[in-house]
mmCIF file of C-alpha atoms and ligand atoms in Angstrom:
data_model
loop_
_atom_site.group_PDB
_atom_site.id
_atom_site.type_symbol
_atom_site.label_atom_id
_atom_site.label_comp_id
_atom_site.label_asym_id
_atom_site.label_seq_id
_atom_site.Cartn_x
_atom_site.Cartn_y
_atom_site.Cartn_z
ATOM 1 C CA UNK A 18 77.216 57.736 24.528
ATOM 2 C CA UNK A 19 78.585 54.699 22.225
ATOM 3 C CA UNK A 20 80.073 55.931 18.728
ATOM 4 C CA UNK A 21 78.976 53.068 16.244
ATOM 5 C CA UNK A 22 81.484 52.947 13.347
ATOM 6 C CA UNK A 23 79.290 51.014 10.657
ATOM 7 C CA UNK A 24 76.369 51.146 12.226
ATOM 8 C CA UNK A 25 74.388 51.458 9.098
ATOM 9 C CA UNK A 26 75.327 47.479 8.062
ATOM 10 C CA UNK A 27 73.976 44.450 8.614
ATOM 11 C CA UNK A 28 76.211 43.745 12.183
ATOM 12 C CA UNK A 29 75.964 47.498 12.851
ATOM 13 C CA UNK A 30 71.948 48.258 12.471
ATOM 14 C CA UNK A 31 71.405 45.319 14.672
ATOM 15 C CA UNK A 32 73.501 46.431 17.469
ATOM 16 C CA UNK A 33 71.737 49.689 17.292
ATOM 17 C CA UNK A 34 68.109 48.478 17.904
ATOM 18 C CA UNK A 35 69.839 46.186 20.374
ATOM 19 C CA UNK A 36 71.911 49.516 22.355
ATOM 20 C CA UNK A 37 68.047 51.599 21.981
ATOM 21 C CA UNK A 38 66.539 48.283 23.625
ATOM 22 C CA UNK A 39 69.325 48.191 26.146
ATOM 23 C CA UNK A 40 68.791 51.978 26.776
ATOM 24 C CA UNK A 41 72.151 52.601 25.826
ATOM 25 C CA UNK A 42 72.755 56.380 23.823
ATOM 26 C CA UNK A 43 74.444 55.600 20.675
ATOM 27 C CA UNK A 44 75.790 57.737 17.894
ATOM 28 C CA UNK A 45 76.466 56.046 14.440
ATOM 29 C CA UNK A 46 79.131 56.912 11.609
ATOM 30 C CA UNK A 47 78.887 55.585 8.613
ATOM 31 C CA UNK A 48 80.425 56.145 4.874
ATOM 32 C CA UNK A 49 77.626 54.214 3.021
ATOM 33 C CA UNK A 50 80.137 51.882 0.948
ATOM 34 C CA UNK A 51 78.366 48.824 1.930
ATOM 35 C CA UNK A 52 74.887 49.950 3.243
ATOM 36 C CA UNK A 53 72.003 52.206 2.446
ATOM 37 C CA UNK A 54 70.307 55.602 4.592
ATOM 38 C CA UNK A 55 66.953 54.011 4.168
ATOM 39 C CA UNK A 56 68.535 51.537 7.017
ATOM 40 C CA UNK A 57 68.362 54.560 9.987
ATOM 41 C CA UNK A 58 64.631 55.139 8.924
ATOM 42 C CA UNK A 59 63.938 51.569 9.679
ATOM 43 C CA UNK A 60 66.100 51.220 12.799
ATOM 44 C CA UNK A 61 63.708 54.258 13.705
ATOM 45 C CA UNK A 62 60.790 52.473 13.008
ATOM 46 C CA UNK A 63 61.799 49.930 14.991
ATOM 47 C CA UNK A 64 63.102 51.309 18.573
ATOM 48 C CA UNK A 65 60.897 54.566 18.006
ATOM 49 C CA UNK A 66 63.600 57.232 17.628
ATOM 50 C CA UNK A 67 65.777 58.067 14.984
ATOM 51 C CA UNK A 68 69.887 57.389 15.365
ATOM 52 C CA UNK A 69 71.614 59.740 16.034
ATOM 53 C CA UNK A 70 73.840 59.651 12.811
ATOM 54 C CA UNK A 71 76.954 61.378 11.212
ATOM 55 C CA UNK A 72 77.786 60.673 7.733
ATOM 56 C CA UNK A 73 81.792 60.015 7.479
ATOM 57 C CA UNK A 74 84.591 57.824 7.107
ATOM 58 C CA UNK A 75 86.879 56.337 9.806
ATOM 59 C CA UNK A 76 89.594 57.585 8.058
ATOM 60 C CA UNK A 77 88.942 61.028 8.177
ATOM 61 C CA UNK A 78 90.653 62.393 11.310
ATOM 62 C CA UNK A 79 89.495 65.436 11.654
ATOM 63 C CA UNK A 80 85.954 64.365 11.333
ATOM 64 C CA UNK A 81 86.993 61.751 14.499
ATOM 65 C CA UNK A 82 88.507 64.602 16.562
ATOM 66 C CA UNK A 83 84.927 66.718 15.536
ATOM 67 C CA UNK A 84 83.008 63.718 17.007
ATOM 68 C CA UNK A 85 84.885 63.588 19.995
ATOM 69 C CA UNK A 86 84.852 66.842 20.714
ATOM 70 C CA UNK A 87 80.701 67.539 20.340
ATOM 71 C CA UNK A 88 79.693 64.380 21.983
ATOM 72 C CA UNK A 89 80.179 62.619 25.094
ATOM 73 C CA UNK A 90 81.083 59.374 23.757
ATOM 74 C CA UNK A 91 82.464 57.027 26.679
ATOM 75 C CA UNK A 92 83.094 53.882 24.523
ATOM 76 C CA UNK A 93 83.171 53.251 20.472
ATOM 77 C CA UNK A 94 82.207 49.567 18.878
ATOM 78 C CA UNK A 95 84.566 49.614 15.538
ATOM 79 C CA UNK A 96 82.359 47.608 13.173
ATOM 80 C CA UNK A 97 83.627 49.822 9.875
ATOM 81 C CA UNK A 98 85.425 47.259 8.161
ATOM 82 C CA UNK A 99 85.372 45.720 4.408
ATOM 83 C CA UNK A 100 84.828 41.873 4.330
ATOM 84 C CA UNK A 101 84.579 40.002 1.211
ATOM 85 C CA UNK A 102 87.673 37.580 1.076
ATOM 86 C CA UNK A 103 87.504 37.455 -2.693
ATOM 87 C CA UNK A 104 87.614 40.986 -2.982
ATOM 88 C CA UNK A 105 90.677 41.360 -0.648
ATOM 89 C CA UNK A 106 92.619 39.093 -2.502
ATOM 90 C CA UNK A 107 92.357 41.388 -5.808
ATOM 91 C CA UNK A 108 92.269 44.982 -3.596
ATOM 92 C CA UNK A 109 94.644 44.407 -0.457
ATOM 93 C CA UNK A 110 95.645 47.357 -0.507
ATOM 94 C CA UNK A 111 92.064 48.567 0.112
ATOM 95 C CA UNK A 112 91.480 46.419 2.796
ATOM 96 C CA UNK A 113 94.686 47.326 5.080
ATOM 97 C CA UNK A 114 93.534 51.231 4.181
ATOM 98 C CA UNK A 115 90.570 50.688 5.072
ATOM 99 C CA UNK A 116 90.494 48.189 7.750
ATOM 100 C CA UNK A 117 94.120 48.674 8.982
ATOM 101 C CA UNK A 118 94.785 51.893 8.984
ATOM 102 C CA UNK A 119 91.080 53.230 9.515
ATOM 103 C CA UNK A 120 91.481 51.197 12.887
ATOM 104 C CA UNK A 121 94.641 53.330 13.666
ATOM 105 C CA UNK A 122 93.030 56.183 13.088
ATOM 106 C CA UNK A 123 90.356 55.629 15.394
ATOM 107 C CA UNK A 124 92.776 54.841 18.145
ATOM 108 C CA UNK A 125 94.850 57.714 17.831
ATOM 109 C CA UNK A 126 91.687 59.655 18.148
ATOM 110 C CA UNK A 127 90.410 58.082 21.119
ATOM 111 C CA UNK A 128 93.690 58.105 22.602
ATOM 112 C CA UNK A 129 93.572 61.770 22.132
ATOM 113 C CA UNK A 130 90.225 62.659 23.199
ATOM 114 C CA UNK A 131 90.762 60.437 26.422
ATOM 115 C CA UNK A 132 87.919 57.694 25.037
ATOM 116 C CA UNK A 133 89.364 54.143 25.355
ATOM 117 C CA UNK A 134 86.841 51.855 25.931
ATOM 118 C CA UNK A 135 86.410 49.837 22.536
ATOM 119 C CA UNK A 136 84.377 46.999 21.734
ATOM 120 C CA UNK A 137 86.174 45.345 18.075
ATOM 121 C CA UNK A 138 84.521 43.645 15.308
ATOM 122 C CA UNK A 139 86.553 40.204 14.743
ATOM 123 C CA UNK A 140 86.034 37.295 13.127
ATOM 124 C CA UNK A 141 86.383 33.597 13.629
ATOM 125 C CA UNK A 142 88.449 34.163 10.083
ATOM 126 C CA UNK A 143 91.671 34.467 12.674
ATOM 127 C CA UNK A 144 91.511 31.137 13.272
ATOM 128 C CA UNK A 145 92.226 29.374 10.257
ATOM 129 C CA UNK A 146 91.597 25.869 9.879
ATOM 130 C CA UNK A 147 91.736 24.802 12.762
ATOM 131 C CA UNK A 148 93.566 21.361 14.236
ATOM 132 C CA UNK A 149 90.627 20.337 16.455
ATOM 133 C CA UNK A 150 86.760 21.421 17.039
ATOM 134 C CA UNK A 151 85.342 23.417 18.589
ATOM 135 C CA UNK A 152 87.354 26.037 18.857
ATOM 136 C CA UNK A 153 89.042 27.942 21.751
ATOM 137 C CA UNK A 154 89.857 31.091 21.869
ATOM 138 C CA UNK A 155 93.597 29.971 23.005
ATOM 139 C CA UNK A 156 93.652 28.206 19.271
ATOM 140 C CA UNK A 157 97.039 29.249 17.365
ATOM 141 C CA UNK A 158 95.927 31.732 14.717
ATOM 142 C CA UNK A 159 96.563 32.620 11.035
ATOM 143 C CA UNK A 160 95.159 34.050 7.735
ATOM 144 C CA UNK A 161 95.033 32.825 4.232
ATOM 145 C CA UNK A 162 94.040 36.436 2.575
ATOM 146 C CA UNK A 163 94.254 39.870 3.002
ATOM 147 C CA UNK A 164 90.946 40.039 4.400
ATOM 148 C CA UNK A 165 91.774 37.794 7.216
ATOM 149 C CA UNK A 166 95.351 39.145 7.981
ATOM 150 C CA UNK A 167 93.538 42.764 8.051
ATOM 151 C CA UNK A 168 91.427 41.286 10.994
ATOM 152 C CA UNK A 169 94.999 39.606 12.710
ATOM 153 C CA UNK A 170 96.953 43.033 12.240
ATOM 154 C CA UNK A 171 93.952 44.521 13.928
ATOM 155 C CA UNK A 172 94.270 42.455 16.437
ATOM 156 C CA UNK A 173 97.697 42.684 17.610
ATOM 157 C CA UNK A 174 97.337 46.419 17.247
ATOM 158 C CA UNK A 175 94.664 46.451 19.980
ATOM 159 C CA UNK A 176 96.822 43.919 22.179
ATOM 160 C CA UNK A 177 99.530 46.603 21.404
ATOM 161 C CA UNK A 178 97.600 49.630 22.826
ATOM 162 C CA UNK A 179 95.993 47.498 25.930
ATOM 163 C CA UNK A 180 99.882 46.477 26.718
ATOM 164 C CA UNK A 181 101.293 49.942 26.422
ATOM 165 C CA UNK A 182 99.039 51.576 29.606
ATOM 166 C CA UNK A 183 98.236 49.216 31.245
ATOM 167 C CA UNK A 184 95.046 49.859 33.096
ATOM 168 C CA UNK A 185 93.885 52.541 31.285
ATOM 169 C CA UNK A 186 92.817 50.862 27.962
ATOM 170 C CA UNK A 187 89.239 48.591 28.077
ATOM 171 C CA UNK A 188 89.253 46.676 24.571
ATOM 172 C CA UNK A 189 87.056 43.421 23.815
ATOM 173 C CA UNK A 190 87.759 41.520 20.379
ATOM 174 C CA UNK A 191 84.984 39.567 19.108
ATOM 175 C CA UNK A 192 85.476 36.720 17.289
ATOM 176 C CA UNK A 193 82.089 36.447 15.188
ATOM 177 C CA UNK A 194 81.176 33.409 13.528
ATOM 178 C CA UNK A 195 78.555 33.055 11.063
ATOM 179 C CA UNK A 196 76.140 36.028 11.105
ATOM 180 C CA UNK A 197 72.833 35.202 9.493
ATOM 181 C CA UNK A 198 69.308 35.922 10.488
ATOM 182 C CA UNK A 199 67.460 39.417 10.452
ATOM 183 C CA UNK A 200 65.686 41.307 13.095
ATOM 184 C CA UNK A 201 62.084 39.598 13.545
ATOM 185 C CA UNK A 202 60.330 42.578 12.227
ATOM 186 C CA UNK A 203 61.697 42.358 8.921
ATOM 187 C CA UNK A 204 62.549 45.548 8.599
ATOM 188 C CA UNK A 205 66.711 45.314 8.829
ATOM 189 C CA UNK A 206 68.628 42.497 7.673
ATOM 190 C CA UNK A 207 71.454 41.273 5.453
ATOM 191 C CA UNK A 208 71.546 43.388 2.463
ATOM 192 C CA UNK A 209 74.362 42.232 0.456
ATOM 193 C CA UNK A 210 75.304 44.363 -3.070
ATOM 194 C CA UNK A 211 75.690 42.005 -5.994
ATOM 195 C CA UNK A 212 75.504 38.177 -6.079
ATOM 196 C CA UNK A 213 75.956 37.397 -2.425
ATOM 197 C CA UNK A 214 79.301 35.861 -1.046
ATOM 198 C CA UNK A 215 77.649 34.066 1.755
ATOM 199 C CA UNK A 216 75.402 31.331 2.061
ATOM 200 C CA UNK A 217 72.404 32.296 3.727
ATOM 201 C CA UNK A 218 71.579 35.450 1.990
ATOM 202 C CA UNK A 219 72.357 33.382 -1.319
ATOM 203 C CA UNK A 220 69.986 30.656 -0.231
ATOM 204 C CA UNK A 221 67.118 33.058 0.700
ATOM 205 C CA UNK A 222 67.459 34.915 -3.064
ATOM 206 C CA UNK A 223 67.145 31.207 -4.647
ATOM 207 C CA UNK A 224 63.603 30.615 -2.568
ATOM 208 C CA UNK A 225 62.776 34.208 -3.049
ATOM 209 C CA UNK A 226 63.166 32.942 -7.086
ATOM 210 C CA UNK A 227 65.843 35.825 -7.968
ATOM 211 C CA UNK A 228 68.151 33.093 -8.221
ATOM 212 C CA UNK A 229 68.001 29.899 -10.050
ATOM 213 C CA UNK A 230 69.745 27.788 -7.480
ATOM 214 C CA UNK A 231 72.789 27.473 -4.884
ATOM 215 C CA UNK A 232 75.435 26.297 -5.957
ATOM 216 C CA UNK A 233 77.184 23.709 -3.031
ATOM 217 C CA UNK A 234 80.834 24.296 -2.717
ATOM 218 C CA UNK A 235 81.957 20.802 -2.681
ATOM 219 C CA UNK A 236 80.214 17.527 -0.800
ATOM 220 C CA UNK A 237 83.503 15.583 -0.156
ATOM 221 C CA UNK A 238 84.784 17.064 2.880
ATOM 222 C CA UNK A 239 84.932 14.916 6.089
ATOM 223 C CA UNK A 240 81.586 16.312 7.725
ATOM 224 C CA UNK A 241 78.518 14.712 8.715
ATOM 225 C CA UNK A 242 76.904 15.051 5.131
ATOM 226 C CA UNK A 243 80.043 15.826 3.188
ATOM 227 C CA UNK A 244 79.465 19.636 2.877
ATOM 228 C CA UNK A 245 81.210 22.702 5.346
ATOM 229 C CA UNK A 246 79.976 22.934 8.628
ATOM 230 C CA UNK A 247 79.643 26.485 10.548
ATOM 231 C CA UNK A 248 78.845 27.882 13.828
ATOM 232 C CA UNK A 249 75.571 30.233 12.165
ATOM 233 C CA UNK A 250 74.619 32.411 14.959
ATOM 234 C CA UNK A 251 71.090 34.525 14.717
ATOM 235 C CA UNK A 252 72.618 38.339 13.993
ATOM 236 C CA UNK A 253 70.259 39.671 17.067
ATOM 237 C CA UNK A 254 72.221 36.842 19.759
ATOM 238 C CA UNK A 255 75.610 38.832 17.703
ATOM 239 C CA UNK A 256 74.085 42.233 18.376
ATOM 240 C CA UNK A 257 73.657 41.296 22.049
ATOM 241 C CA UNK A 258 76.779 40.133 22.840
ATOM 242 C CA UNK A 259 78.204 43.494 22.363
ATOM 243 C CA UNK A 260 75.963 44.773 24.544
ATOM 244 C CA UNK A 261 76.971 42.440 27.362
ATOM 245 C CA UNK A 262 80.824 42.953 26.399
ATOM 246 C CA UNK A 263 80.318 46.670 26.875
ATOM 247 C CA UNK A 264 78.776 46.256 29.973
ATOM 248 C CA UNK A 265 81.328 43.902 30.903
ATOM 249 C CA UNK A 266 84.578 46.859 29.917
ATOM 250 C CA UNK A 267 83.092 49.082 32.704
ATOM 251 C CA UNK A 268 83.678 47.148 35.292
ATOM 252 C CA UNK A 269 86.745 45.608 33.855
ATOM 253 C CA UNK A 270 90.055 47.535 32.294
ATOM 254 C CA UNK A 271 92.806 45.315 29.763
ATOM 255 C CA UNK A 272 91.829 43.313 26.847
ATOM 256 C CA UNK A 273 89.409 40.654 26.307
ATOM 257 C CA UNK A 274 88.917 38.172 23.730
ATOM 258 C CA UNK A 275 86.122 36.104 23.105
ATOM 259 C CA UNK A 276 83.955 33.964 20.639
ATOM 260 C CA UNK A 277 81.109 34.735 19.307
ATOM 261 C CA UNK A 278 78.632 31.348 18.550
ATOM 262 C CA UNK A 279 76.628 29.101 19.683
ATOM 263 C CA UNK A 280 78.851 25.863 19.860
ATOM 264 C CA UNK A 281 76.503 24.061 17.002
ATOM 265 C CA UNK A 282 77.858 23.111 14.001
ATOM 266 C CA UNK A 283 75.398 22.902 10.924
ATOM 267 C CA UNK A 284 76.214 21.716 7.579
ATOM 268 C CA UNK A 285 75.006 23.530 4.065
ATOM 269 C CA UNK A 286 72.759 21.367 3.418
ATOM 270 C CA UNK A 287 71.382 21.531 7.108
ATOM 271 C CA UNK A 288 70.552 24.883 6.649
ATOM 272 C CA UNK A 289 69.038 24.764 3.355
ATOM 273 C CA UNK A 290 66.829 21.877 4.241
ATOM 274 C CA UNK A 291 65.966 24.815 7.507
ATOM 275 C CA UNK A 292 65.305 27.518 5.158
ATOM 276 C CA UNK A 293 63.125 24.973 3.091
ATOM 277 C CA UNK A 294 61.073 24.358 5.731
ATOM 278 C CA UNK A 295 61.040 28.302 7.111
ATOM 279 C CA UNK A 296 59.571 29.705 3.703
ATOM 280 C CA UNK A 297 57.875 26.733 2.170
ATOM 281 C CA UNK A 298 60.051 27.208 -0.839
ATOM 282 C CA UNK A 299 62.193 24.907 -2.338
ATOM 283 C CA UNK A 300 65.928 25.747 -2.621
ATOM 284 C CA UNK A 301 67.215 24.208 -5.614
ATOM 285 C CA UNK A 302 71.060 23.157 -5.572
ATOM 286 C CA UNK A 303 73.794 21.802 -7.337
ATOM 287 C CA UNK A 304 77.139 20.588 -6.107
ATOM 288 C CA UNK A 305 80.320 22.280 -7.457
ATOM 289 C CA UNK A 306 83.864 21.944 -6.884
ATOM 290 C CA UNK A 307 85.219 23.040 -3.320
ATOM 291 C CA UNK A 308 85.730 27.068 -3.063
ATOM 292 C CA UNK A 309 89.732 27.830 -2.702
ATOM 293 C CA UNK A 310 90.667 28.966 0.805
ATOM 294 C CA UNK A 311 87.346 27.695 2.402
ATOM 295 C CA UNK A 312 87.816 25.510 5.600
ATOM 296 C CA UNK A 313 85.908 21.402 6.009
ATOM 297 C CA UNK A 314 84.275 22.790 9.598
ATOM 298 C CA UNK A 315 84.745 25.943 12.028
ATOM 299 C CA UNK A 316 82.402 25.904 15.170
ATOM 300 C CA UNK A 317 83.320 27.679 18.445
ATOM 301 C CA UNK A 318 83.548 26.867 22.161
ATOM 302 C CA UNK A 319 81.422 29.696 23.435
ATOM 303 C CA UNK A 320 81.856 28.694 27.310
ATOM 304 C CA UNK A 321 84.223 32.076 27.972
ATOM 305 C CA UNK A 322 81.888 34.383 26.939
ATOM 306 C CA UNK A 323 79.174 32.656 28.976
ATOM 307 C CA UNK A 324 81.204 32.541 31.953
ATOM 308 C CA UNK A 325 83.485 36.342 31.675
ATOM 309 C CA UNK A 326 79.878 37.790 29.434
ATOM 310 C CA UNK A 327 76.846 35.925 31.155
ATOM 311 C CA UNK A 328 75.641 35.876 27.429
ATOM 312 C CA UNK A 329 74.756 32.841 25.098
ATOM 313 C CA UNK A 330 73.240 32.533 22.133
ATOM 314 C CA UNK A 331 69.700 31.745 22.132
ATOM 315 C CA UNK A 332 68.317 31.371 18.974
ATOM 316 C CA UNK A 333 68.186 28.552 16.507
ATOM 317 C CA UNK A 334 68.687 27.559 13.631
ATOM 318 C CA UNK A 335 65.122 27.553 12.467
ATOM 319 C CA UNK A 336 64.547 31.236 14.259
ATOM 320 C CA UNK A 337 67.316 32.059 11.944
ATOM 321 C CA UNK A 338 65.665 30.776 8.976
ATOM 322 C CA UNK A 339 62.374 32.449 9.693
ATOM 323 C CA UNK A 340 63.679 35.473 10.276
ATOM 324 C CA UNK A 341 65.671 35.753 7.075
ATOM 325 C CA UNK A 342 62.811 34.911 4.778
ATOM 326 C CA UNK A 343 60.588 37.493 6.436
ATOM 327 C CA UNK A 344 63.098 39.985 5.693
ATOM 328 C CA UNK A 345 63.784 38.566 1.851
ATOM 329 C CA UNK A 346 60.212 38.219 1.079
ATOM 330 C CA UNK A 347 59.286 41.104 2.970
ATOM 331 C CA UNK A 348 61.517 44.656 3.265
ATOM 332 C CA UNK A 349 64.499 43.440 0.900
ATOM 333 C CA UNK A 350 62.148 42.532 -1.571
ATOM 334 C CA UNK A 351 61.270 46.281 -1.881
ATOM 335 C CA UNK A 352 64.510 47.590 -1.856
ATOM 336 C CA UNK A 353 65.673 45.591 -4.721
ATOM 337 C CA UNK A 354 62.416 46.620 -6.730
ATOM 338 C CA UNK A 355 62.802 50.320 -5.325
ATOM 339 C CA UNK A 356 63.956 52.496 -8.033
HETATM 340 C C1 WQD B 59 79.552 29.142 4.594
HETATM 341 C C2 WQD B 59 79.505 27.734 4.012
HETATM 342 C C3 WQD B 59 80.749 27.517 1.972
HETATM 343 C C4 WQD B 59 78.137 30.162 -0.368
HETATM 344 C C5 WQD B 59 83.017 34.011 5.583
HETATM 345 C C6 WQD B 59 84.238 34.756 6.035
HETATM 346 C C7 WQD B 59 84.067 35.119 7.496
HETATM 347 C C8 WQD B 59 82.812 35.923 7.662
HETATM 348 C C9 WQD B 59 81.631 35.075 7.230
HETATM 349 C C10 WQD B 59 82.941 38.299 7.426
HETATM 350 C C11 WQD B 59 80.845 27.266 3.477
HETATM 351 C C12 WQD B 59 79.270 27.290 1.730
HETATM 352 C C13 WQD B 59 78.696 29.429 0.668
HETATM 353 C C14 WQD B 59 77.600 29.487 -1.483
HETATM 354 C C15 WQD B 59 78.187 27.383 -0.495
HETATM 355 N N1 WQD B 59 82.872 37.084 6.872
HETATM 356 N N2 WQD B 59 78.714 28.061 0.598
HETATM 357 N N3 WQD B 59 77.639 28.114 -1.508
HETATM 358 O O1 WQD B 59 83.183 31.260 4.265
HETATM 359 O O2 WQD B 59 82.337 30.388 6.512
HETATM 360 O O3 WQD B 59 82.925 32.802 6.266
HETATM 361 O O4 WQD B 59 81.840 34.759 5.829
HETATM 362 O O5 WQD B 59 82.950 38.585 8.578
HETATM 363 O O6 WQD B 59 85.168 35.869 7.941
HETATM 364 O O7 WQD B 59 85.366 33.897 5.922
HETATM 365 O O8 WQD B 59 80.885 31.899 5.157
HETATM 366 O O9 WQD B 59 78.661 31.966 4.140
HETATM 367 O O10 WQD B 59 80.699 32.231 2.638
HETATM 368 O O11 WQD B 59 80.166 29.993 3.634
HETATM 369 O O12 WQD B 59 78.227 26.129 -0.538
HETATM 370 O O13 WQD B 59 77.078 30.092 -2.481
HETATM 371 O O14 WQD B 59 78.618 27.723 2.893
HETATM 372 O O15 WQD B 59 81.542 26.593 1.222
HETATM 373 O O16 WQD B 59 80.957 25.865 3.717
HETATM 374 P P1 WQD B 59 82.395 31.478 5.512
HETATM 375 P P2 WQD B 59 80.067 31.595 3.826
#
């Protein structure tokens, strides 16, 4: 069985309709601070059974050891983790708690029930701004806020614990890039609280006409049409990818590291002009000064996990863009009018 930490968010109720597709058991745990219960109804609506689910918190330890000990679990995907840079900059001490030291946790309770196969939730964050494009996953790394250094310390902890027993330890850290998209029933997808940090789901609440328009961070940076360029890669390509990387620890022991993308960079206005043309709405905009900490362009070199994963990502930007505005116009519509 695979433990989900998280598997109630938008990365985490993915990979469960992707592990039910893949006829992989799965358990989730899941503390609710940055998702909803309704998701597991819809995940079951979906793949025709409901998760198997524990309410709890990474942290808790004796909840971990309780897990371990009632359920066969051969193999945990650590997706728990806070993950608004903003918000890490004015709570880091929430952010190593919670990301940091929940991590630890986990590990020490793996370690002790024997379970260490783990498949880690990264992000392409690690890299910084990087020299040259795209990037490789040999790239020197950094972090510009607690957010990304919580990801980095995570990091070396799991290079820590492979190194110590050699042989014994099966860890893959994934190095997401730009999640966006939503499963194409429109039932899950990116459910954001508050005014949304990220671009897409931003974009899809300005055509959905809860928000008055985008507002473009900056149009002077040294990219094809002046605004940031990103590797976006469809959510359900992200979901699969752990799927393949799990499949890929059981026949392999030690640590992997890998990126997750699709090797195309697209520019802000690129992908509004996509999600103009997915829901027929127009996305109003407005250019605005640059955002502090934000990088000109980050896409990835996703040959490795081709070769070591036999996985690419397969859908584009305008499946992407259809898929979110059936979910916005659709499902998340409801939830925001729910009572
Ligand atoms: C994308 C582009 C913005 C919003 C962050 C984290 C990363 C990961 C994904 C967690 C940039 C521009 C955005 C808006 C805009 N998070 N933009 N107006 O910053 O690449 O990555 O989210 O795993 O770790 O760093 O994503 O979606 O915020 O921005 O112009 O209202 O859209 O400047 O060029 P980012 P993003």
């Amino acid at each position: 069985m695979i433990l989900v930490t998280g598997g109630c968010g938008y990365i985490g109720s993915h990979l469960c309709v992707a592990l039910a597709q893949a006829g992989e058991p799965y358990l989730v745990v899941d503390n609710f601070s940055n998702s909803r219960p309704s998701v597991l109804e819809r995940v079951a609506r979906i793949t025709g059974q409901a998760p198997a689910f524990v309410e709890g918190d990474v942290r808790d330890v004796a909840l971990l050891q309780q897990l371990f000990a009632r359920h066969a679990i051969s193999a945990v995907v650590h997706l728990a983790a806070f993950k608004a840079v903003g918000e890490s900059v004015r709570e880091p001490l929430m952010y190593y708690g919670n990301n940091v030291a929940g991590t630890v946790a986990l590990l020490q309770a793996m370690r002790d029930a024997g379970v260490r196969s783990m498949v880690f939730s990264s992000s392409a964050t690690v890299y910084g701004d990087p020299a040259s494009l795209p990037i490789r996953e040999d790239f020197p790394l950094s972090a510009t806020n607690p957010y990304g250094w919580s990801k980095l310390m995570m990091e070396q902890v799991l290079a820590d614990v492979a190194a110590a027993e050699p042989g014994l330890w099966r860890i893959a850290r994934l190095r997401y890039f730009n999640p966006v998209g939503a499963h194409e029933s429109g039932l899950i997808g990116e459910d954001p609280r508050g005014i949304p940090n990220n671009l897409l789901p931003y974009v899809a609440q300005v055509a959905a006409g809860q928000r008055e328009a985008l507002s473009v961070y900056g149009n002077d940076y040294p990219t094809v049409d002046g605004t940031g360029v990103r590797d976006y890669i469809h959510v359900c390509d992200l979901a699969e990818g752990h799927v393949a990387a799990l499949r890929y620890l059981r026949q392999h022991p030690g640590l992997l590291t890998v990126n997750l993308g699709t090797g195309q960079p697209v520019s802000v206005l690129e992908m509004v002009r996509g999600f103009e043309q997915a829901s027929g709405r127009p996305v109003p905009y407005r250019i605005v000064a640059r955002r502090p900490g934000d990088v000109a362009a980050c896409w990835a070199d996703p040959a490795l996990a081709e070769r070591l994963l036999g996985w690419r990502a397969r859908r584009g930007v305008e499946a992407m863009c259809r898929d979110a505005w059936r979910w916005q116009d659709g499902e998340a519509r409801r939830l925001a009018n729910a009572p």
